[in-house]
GROMACS .gro file of C-alpha atoms in nm:
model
  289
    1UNK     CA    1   0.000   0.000   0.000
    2UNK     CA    2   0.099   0.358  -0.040
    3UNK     CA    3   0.025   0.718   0.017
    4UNK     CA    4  -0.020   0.784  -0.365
    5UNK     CA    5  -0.300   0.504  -0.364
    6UNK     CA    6  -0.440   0.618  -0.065
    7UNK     CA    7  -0.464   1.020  -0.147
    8UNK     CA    8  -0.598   0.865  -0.509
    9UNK     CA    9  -0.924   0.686  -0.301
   10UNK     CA   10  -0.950   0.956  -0.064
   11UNK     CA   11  -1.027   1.197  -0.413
   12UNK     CA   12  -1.251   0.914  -0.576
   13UNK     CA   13  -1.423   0.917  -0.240
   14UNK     CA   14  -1.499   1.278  -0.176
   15UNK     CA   15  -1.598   1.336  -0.576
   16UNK     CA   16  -1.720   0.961  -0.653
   17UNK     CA   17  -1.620   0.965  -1.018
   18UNK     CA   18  -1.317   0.871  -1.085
   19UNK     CA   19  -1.295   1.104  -1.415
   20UNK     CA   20  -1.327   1.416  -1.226
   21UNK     CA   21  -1.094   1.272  -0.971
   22UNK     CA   22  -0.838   1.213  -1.208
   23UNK     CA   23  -0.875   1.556  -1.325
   24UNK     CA   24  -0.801   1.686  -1.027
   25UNK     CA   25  -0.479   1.477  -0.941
   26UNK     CA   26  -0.363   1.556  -1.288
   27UNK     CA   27  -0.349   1.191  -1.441
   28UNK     CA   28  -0.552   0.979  -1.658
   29UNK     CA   29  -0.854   0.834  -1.564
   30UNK     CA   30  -0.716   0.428  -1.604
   31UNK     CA   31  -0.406   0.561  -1.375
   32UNK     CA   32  -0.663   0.603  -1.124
   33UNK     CA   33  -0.877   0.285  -1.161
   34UNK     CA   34  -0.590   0.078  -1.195
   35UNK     CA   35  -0.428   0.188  -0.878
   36UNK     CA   36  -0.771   0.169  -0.692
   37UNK     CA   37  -0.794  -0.193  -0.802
   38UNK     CA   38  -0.434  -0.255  -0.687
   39UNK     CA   39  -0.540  -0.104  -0.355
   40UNK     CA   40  -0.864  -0.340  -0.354
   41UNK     CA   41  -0.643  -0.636  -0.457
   42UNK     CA   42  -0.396  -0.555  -0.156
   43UNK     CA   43  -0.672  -0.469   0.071
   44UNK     CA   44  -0.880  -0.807  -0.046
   45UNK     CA   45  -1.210  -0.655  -0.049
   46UNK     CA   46  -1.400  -0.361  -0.273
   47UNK     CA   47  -1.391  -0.003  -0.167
   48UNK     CA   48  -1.633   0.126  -0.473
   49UNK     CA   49  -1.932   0.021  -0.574
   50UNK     CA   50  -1.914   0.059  -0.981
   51UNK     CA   51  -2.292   0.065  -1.119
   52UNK     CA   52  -2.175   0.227  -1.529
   53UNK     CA   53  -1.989   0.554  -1.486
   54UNK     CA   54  -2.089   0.655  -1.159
   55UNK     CA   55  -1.913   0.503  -0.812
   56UNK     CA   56  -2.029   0.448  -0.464
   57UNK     CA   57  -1.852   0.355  -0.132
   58UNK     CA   58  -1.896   0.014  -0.008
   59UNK     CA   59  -1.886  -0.075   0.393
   60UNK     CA   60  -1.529  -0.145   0.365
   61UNK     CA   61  -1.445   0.180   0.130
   62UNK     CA   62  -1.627   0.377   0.436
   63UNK     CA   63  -1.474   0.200   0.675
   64UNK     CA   64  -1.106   0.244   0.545
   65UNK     CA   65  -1.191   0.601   0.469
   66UNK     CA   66  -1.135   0.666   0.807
   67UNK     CA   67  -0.785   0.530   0.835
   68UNK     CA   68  -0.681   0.627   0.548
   69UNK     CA   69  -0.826   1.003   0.616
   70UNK     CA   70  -0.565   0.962   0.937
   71UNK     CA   71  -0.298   0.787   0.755
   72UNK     CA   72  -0.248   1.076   0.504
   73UNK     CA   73  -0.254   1.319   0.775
   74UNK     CA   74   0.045   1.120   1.000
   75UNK     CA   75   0.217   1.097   0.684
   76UNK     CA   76   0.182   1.485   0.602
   77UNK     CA   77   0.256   1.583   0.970
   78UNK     CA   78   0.542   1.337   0.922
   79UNK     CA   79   0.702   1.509   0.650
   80UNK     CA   80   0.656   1.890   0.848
   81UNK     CA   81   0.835   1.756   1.169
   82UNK     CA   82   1.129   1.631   0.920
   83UNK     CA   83   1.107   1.955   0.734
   84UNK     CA   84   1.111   2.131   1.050
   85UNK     CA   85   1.415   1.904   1.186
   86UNK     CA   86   1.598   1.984   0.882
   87UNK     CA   87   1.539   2.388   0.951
   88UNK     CA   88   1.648   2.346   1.294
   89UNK     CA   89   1.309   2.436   1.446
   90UNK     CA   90   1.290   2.116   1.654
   91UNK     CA   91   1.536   1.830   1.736
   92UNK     CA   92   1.707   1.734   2.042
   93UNK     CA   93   2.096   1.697   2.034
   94UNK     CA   94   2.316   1.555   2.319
   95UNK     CA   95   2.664   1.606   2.393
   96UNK     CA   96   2.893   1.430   2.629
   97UNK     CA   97   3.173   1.668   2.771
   98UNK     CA   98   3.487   1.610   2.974
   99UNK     CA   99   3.528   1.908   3.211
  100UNK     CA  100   3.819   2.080   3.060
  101UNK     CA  101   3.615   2.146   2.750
  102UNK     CA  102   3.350   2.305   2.982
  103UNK     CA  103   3.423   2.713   2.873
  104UNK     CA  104   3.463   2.618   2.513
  105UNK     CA  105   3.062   2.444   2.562
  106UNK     CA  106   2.866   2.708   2.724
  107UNK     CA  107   3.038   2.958   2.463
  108UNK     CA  108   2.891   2.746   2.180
  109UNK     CA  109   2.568   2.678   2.349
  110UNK     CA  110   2.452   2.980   2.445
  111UNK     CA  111   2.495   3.127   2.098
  112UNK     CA  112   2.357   2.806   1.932
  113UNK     CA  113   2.038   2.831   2.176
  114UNK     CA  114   1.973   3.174   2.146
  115UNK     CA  115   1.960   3.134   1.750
  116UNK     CA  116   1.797   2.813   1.751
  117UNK     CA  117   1.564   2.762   2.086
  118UNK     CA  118   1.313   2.468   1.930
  119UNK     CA  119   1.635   2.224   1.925
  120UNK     CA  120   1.689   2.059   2.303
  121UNK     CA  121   1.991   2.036   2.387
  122UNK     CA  122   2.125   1.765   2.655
  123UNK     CA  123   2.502   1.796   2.783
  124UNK     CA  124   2.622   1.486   2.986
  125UNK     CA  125   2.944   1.531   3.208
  126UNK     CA  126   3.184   1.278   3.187
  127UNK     CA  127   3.542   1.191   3.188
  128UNK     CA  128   3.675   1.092   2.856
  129UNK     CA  129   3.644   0.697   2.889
  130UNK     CA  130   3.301   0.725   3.018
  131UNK     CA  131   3.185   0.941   2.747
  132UNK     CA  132   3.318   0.683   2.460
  133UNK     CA  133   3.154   0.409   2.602
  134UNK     CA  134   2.783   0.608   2.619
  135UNK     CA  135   2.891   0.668   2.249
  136UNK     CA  136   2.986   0.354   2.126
  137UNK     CA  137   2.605   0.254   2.277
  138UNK     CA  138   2.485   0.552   2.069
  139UNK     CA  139   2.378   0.760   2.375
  140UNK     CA  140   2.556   1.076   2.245
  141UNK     CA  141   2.561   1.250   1.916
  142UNK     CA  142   2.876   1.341   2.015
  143UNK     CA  143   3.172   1.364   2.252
  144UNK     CA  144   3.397   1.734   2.340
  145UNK     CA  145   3.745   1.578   2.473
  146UNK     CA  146   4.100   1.589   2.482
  147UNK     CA  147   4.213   1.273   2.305
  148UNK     CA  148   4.562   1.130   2.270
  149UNK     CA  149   4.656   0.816   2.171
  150UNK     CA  150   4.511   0.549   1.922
  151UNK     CA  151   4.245   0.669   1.767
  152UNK     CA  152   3.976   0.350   1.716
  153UNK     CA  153   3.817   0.278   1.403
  154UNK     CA  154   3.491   0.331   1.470
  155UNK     CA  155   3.489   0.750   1.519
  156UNK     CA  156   3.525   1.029   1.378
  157UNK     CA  157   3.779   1.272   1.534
  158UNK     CA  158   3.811   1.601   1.441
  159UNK     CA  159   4.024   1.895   1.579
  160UNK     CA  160   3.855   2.199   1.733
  161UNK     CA  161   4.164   2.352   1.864
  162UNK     CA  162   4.521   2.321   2.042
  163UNK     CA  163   4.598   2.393   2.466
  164UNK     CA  164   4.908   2.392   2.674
  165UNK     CA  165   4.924   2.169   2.945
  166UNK     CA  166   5.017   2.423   3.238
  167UNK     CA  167   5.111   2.429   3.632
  168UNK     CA  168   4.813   2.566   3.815
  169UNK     CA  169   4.871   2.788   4.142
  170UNK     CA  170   4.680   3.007   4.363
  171UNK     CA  171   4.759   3.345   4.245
  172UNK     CA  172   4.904   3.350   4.632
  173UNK     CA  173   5.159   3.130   4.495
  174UNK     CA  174   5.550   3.211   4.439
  175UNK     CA  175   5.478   3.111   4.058
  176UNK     CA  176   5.276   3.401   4.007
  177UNK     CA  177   5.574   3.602   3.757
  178UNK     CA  178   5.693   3.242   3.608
  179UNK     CA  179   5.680   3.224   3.261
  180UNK     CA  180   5.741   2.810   3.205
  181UNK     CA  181   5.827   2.542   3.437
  182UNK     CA  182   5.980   2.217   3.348
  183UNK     CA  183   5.846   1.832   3.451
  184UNK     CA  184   6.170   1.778   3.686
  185UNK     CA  185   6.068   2.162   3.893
  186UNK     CA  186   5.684   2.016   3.925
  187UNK     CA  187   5.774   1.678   4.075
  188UNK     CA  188   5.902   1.845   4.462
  189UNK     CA  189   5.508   2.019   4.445
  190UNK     CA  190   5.262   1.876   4.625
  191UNK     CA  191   5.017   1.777   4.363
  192UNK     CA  192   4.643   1.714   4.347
  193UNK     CA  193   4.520   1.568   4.039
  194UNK     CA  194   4.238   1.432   3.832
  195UNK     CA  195   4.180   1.075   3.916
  196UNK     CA  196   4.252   0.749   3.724
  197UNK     CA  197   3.991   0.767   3.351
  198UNK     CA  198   4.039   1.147   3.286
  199UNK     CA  199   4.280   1.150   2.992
  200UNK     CA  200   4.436   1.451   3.147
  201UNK     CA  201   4.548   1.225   3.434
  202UNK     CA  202   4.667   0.972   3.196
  203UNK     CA  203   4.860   1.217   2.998
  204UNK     CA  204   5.020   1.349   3.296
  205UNK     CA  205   5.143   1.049   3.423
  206UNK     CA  206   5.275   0.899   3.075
  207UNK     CA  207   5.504   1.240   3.061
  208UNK     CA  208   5.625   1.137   3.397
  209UNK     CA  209   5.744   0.854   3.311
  210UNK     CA  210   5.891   0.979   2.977
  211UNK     CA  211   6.126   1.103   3.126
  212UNK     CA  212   6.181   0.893   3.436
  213UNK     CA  213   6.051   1.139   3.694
  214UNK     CA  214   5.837   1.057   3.992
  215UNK     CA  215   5.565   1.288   4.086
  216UNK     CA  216   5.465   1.411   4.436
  217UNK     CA  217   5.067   1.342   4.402
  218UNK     CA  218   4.876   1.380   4.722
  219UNK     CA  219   4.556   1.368   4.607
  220UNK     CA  220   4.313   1.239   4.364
  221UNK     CA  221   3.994   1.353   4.334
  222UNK     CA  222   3.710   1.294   4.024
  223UNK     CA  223   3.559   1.645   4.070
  224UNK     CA  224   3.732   1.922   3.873
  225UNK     CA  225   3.604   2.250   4.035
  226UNK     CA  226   3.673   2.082   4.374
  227UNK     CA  227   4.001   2.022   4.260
  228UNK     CA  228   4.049   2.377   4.170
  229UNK     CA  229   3.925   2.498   4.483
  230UNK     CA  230   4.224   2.265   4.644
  231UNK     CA  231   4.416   2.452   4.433
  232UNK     CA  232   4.301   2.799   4.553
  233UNK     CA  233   4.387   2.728   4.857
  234UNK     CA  234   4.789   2.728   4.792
  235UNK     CA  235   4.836   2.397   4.952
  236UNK     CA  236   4.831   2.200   4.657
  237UNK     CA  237   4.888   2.243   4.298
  238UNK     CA  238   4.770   2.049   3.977
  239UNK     CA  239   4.810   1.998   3.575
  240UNK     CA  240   4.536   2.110   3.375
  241UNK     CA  241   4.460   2.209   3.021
  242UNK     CA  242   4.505   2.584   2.990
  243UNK     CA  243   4.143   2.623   2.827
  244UNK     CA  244   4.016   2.398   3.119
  245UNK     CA  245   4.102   2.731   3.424
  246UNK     CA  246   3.858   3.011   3.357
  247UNK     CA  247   3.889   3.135   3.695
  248UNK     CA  248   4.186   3.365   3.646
  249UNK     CA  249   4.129   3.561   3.937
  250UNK     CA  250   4.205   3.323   4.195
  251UNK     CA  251   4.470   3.095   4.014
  252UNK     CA  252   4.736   3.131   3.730
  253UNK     CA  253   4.878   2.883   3.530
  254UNK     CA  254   5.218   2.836   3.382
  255UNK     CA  255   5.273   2.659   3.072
  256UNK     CA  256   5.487   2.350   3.108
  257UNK     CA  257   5.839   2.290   2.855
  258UNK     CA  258   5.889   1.999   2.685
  259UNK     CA  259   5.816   1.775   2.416
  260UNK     CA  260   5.416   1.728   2.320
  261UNK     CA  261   5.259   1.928   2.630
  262UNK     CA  262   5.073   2.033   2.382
  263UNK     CA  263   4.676   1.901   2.403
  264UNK     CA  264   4.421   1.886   2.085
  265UNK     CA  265   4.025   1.982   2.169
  266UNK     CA  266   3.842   1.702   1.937
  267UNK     CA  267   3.455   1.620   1.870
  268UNK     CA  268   3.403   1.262   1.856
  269UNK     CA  269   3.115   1.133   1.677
  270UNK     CA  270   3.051   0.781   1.530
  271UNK     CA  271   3.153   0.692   1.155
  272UNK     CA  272   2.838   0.527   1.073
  273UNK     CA  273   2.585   0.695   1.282
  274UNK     CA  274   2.361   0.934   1.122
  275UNK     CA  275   2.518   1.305   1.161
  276UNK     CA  276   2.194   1.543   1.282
  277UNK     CA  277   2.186   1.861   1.110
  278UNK     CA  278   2.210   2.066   1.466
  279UNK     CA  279   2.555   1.876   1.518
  280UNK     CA  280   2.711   2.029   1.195
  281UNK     CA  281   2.535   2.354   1.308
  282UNK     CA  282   2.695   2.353   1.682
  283UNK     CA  283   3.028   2.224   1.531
  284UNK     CA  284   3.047   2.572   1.305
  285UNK     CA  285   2.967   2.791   1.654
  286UNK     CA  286   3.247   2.582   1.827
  287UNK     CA  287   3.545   2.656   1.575
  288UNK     CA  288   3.411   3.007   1.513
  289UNK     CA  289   3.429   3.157   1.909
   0.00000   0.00000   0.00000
Protein backbone atom coordinates (compact mmCIF):
# COMPACT_ATOMS: atom_id res chain seq x y z
CA UNK A 1 0.00 0.00 0.00
CA UNK A 2 0.99 3.58 -0.40
CA UNK A 3 0.25 7.18 0.17
CA UNK A 4 -0.20 7.84 -3.65
CA UNK A 5 -3.00 5.04 -3.64
CA UNK A 6 -4.40 6.18 -0.65
CA UNK A 7 -4.64 10.20 -1.47
CA UNK A 8 -5.98 8.65 -5.09
CA UNK A 9 -9.24 6.86 -3.01
CA UNK A 10 -9.50 9.56 -0.64
CA UNK A 11 -10.27 11.97 -4.13
CA UNK A 12 -12.51 9.14 -5.76
CA UNK A 13 -14.23 9.17 -2.40
CA UNK A 14 -14.99 12.78 -1.76
CA UNK A 15 -15.98 13.36 -5.76
CA UNK A 16 -17.20 9.61 -6.53
CA UNK A 17 -16.20 9.65 -10.18
CA UNK A 18 -13.17 8.71 -10.85
CA UNK A 19 -12.95 11.04 -14.15
CA UNK A 20 -13.27 14.16 -12.26
CA UNK A 21 -10.94 12.72 -9.71
CA UNK A 22 -8.38 12.13 -12.08
CA UNK A 23 -8.75 15.56 -13.25
CA UNK A 24 -8.01 16.86 -10.27
CA UNK A 25 -4.79 14.77 -9.41
CA UNK A 26 -3.63 15.56 -12.88
CA UNK A 27 -3.49 11.91 -14.41
CA UNK A 28 -5.52 9.79 -16.58
CA UNK A 29 -8.54 8.34 -15.64
CA UNK A 30 -7.16 4.28 -16.04
CA UNK A 31 -4.06 5.61 -13.75
CA UNK A 32 -6.63 6.03 -11.24
CA UNK A 33 -8.77 2.85 -11.61
CA UNK A 34 -5.90 0.78 -11.95
CA UNK A 35 -4.28 1.88 -8.78
CA UNK A 36 -7.71 1.69 -6.92
CA UNK A 37 -7.94 -1.93 -8.02
CA UNK A 38 -4.34 -2.55 -6.87
CA UNK A 39 -5.40 -1.04 -3.55
CA UNK A 40 -8.64 -3.40 -3.54
CA UNK A 41 -6.43 -6.36 -4.57
CA UNK A 42 -3.96 -5.55 -1.56
CA UNK A 43 -6.72 -4.69 0.71
CA UNK A 44 -8.80 -8.07 -0.46
CA UNK A 45 -12.10 -6.55 -0.49
CA UNK A 46 -14.00 -3.61 -2.73
CA UNK A 47 -13.91 -0.03 -1.67
CA UNK A 48 -16.33 1.26 -4.73
CA UNK A 49 -19.32 0.21 -5.74
CA UNK A 50 -19.14 0.59 -9.81
CA UNK A 51 -22.92 0.65 -11.19
CA UNK A 52 -21.75 2.27 -15.29
CA UNK A 53 -19.89 5.54 -14.86
CA UNK A 54 -20.89 6.55 -11.59
CA UNK A 55 -19.13 5.03 -8.12
CA UNK A 56 -20.29 4.48 -4.64
CA UNK A 57 -18.52 3.55 -1.32
CA UNK A 58 -18.96 0.14 -0.08
CA UNK A 59 -18.86 -0.75 3.93
CA UNK A 60 -15.29 -1.45 3.65
CA UNK A 61 -14.45 1.80 1.30
CA UNK A 62 -16.27 3.77 4.36
CA UNK A 63 -14.74 2.00 6.75
CA UNK A 64 -11.06 2.44 5.45
CA UNK A 65 -11.91 6.01 4.69
CA UNK A 66 -11.35 6.66 8.07
CA UNK A 67 -7.85 5.30 8.35
CA UNK A 68 -6.81 6.27 5.48
CA UNK A 69 -8.26 10.03 6.16
CA UNK A 70 -5.65 9.62 9.37
CA UNK A 71 -2.98 7.87 7.55
CA UNK A 72 -2.48 10.76 5.04
CA UNK A 73 -2.54 13.19 7.75
CA UNK A 74 0.45 11.20 10.00
CA UNK A 75 2.17 10.97 6.84
CA UNK A 76 1.82 14.85 6.02
CA UNK A 77 2.56 15.83 9.70
CA UNK A 78 5.42 13.37 9.22
CA UNK A 79 7.02 15.09 6.50
CA UNK A 80 6.56 18.90 8.48
CA UNK A 81 8.35 17.56 11.69
CA UNK A 82 11.29 16.31 9.20
CA UNK A 83 11.07 19.55 7.34
CA UNK A 84 11.11 21.31 10.50
CA UNK A 85 14.15 19.04 11.86
CA UNK A 86 15.98 19.84 8.82
CA UNK A 87 15.39 23.88 9.51
CA UNK A 88 16.48 23.46 12.94
CA UNK A 89 13.09 24.36 14.46
CA UNK A 90 12.90 21.16 16.54
CA UNK A 91 15.36 18.30 17.36
CA UNK A 92 17.07 17.34 20.42
CA UNK A 93 20.96 16.97 20.34
CA UNK A 94 23.16 15.55 23.19
CA UNK A 95 26.64 16.06 23.93
CA UNK A 96 28.93 14.30 26.29
CA UNK A 97 31.73 16.68 27.71
CA UNK A 98 34.87 16.10 29.74
CA UNK A 99 35.28 19.08 32.11
CA UNK A 100 38.19 20.80 30.60
CA UNK A 101 36.15 21.46 27.50
CA UNK A 102 33.50 23.05 29.82
CA UNK A 103 34.23 27.13 28.73
CA UNK A 104 34.63 26.18 25.13
CA UNK A 105 30.62 24.44 25.62
CA UNK A 106 28.66 27.08 27.24
CA UNK A 107 30.38 29.58 24.63
CA UNK A 108 28.91 27.46 21.80
CA UNK A 109 25.68 26.78 23.49
CA UNK A 110 24.52 29.80 24.45
CA UNK A 111 24.95 31.27 20.98
CA UNK A 112 23.57 28.06 19.32
CA UNK A 113 20.38 28.31 21.76
CA UNK A 114 19.73 31.74 21.46
CA UNK A 115 19.60 31.34 17.50
CA UNK A 116 17.97 28.13 17.51
CA UNK A 117 15.64 27.62 20.86
CA UNK A 118 13.13 24.68 19.30
CA UNK A 119 16.35 22.24 19.25
CA UNK A 120 16.89 20.59 23.03
CA UNK A 121 19.91 20.36 23.87
CA UNK A 122 21.25 17.65 26.55
CA UNK A 123 25.02 17.96 27.83
CA UNK A 124 26.22 14.86 29.86
CA UNK A 125 29.44 15.31 32.08
CA UNK A 126 31.84 12.78 31.87
CA UNK A 127 35.42 11.91 31.88
CA UNK A 128 36.75 10.92 28.56
CA UNK A 129 36.44 6.97 28.89
CA UNK A 130 33.01 7.25 30.18
CA UNK A 131 31.85 9.41 27.47
CA UNK A 132 33.18 6.83 24.60
CA UNK A 133 31.54 4.09 26.02
CA UNK A 134 27.83 6.08 26.19
CA UNK A 135 28.91 6.68 22.49
CA UNK A 136 29.86 3.54 21.26
CA UNK A 137 26.05 2.54 22.77
CA UNK A 138 24.85 5.52 20.69
CA UNK A 139 23.78 7.60 23.75
CA UNK A 140 25.56 10.76 22.45
CA UNK A 141 25.61 12.50 19.16
CA UNK A 142 28.76 13.41 20.15
CA UNK A 143 31.72 13.64 22.52
CA UNK A 144 33.97 17.34 23.40
CA UNK A 145 37.45 15.78 24.73
CA UNK A 146 41.00 15.89 24.82
CA UNK A 147 42.13 12.73 23.05
CA UNK A 148 45.62 11.30 22.70
CA UNK A 149 46.56 8.16 21.71
CA UNK A 150 45.11 5.49 19.22
CA UNK A 151 42.45 6.69 17.67
CA UNK A 152 39.76 3.50 17.16
CA UNK A 153 38.17 2.78 14.03
CA UNK A 154 34.91 3.31 14.70
CA UNK A 155 34.89 7.50 15.19
CA UNK A 156 35.25 10.29 13.78
CA UNK A 157 37.79 12.72 15.34
CA UNK A 158 38.11 16.01 14.41
CA UNK A 159 40.24 18.95 15.79
CA UNK A 160 38.55 21.99 17.33
CA UNK A 161 41.64 23.52 18.64
CA UNK A 162 45.21 23.21 20.42
CA UNK A 163 45.98 23.93 24.66
CA UNK A 164 49.08 23.92 26.74
CA UNK A 165 49.24 21.69 29.45
CA UNK A 166 50.17 24.23 32.38
CA UNK A 167 51.11 24.29 36.32
CA UNK A 168 48.13 25.66 38.15
CA UNK A 169 48.71 27.88 41.42
CA UNK A 170 46.80 30.07 43.63
CA UNK A 171 47.59 33.45 42.45
CA UNK A 172 49.04 33.50 46.32
CA UNK A 173 51.59 31.30 44.95
CA UNK A 174 55.50 32.11 44.39
CA UNK A 175 54.78 31.11 40.58
CA UNK A 176 52.76 34.01 40.07
CA UNK A 177 55.74 36.02 37.57
CA UNK A 178 56.93 32.42 36.08
CA UNK A 179 56.80 32.24 32.61
CA UNK A 180 57.41 28.10 32.05
CA UNK A 181 58.27 25.42 34.37
CA UNK A 182 59.80 22.17 33.48
CA UNK A 183 58.46 18.32 34.51
CA UNK A 184 61.70 17.78 36.86
CA UNK A 185 60.68 21.62 38.93
CA UNK A 186 56.84 20.16 39.25
CA UNK A 187 57.74 16.78 40.75
CA UNK A 188 59.02 18.45 44.62
CA UNK A 189 55.08 20.19 44.45
CA UNK A 190 52.62 18.76 46.25
CA UNK A 191 50.17 17.77 43.63
CA UNK A 192 46.43 17.14 43.47
CA UNK A 193 45.20 15.68 40.39
CA UNK A 194 42.38 14.32 38.32
CA UNK A 195 41.80 10.75 39.16
CA UNK A 196 42.52 7.49 37.24
CA UNK A 197 39.91 7.67 33.51
CA UNK A 198 40.39 11.47 32.86
CA UNK A 199 42.80 11.50 29.92
CA UNK A 200 44.36 14.51 31.47
CA UNK A 201 45.48 12.25 34.34
CA UNK A 202 46.67 9.72 31.96
CA UNK A 203 48.60 12.17 29.98
CA UNK A 204 50.20 13.49 32.96
CA UNK A 205 51.43 10.49 34.23
CA UNK A 206 52.75 8.99 30.75
CA UNK A 207 55.04 12.40 30.61
CA UNK A 208 56.25 11.37 33.97
CA UNK A 209 57.44 8.54 33.11
CA UNK A 210 58.91 9.79 29.77
CA UNK A 211 61.26 11.03 31.26
CA UNK A 212 61.81 8.93 34.36
CA UNK A 213 60.51 11.39 36.94
CA UNK A 214 58.37 10.57 39.92
CA UNK A 215 55.65 12.88 40.86
CA UNK A 216 54.65 14.11 44.36
CA UNK A 217 50.67 13.42 44.02
CA UNK A 218 48.76 13.80 47.22
CA UNK A 219 45.56 13.68 46.07
CA UNK A 220 43.13 12.39 43.64
CA UNK A 221 39.94 13.53 43.34
CA UNK A 222 37.10 12.94 40.24
CA UNK A 223 35.59 16.45 40.70
CA UNK A 224 37.32 19.22 38.73
CA UNK A 225 36.04 22.50 40.35
CA UNK A 226 36.73 20.82 43.74
CA UNK A 227 40.01 20.22 42.60
CA UNK A 228 40.49 23.77 41.70
CA UNK A 229 39.25 24.98 44.83
CA UNK A 230 42.24 22.65 46.44
CA UNK A 231 44.16 24.52 44.33
CA UNK A 232 43.01 27.99 45.53
CA UNK A 233 43.87 27.28 48.57
CA UNK A 234 47.89 27.28 47.92
CA UNK A 235 48.36 23.97 49.52
CA UNK A 236 48.31 22.00 46.57
CA UNK A 237 48.88 22.43 42.98
CA UNK A 238 47.70 20.49 39.77
CA UNK A 239 48.10 19.98 35.75
CA UNK A 240 45.36 21.10 33.75
CA UNK A 241 44.60 22.09 30.21
CA UNK A 242 45.05 25.84 29.90
CA UNK A 243 41.43 26.23 28.27
CA UNK A 244 40.16 23.98 31.19
CA UNK A 245 41.02 27.31 34.24
CA UNK A 246 38.58 30.11 33.57
CA UNK A 247 38.89 31.35 36.95
CA UNK A 248 41.86 33.65 36.46
CA UNK A 249 41.29 35.61 39.37
CA UNK A 250 42.05 33.23 41.95
CA UNK A 251 44.70 30.95 40.14
CA UNK A 252 47.36 31.31 37.30
CA UNK A 253 48.78 28.83 35.30
CA UNK A 254 52.18 28.36 33.82
CA UNK A 255 52.73 26.59 30.72
CA UNK A 256 54.87 23.50 31.08
CA UNK A 257 58.39 22.90 28.55
CA UNK A 258 58.89 19.99 26.85
CA UNK A 259 58.16 17.75 24.16
CA UNK A 260 54.16 17.28 23.20
CA UNK A 261 52.59 19.28 26.30
CA UNK A 262 50.73 20.33 23.82
CA UNK A 263 46.76 19.01 24.03
CA UNK A 264 44.21 18.86 20.85
CA UNK A 265 40.25 19.82 21.69
CA UNK A 266 38.42 17.02 19.37
CA UNK A 267 34.55 16.20 18.70
CA UNK A 268 34.03 12.62 18.56
CA UNK A 269 31.15 11.33 16.77
CA UNK A 270 30.51 7.81 15.30
CA UNK A 271 31.53 6.92 11.55
CA UNK A 272 28.38 5.27 10.73
CA UNK A 273 25.85 6.95 12.82
CA UNK A 274 23.61 9.34 11.22
CA UNK A 275 25.18 13.05 11.61
CA UNK A 276 21.94 15.43 12.82
CA UNK A 277 21.86 18.61 11.10
CA UNK A 278 22.10 20.66 14.66
CA UNK A 279 25.55 18.76 15.18
CA UNK A 280 27.11 20.29 11.95
CA UNK A 281 25.35 23.54 13.08
CA UNK A 282 26.95 23.53 16.82
CA UNK A 283 30.28 22.24 15.31
CA UNK A 284 30.47 25.72 13.05
CA UNK A 285 29.67 27.91 16.54
CA UNK A 286 32.47 25.82 18.27
CA UNK A 287 35.45 26.56 15.75
CA UNK A 288 34.11 30.07 15.13
CA UNK A 289 34.29 31.57 19.09
Amino acid sequence: MELRQIRYFLKAKELLNFTEAANHLFISQSTLSQQIKQLEDELGIPLFNRIGKRITLTEAGAVFSEYAEKSLLKSQEGFLALRDLKDLKTGELTIGVTYGMRSTLIEALIRFSVQYPGVKVNIVFGTTSELIEKLTHLELDFALTFAEGNKEKIFNYTPLFTSPMTLVASKKSDFKNKESITLKEITDLPLALPTKGYSTTKFVTEAFESNNLSPNILIEINDIPTLLELTKSGNWFTILAQTTVTEKDDLITVPIKGKNMIRTAMLISLKDAYEKKAMTVFYTFLVTQ
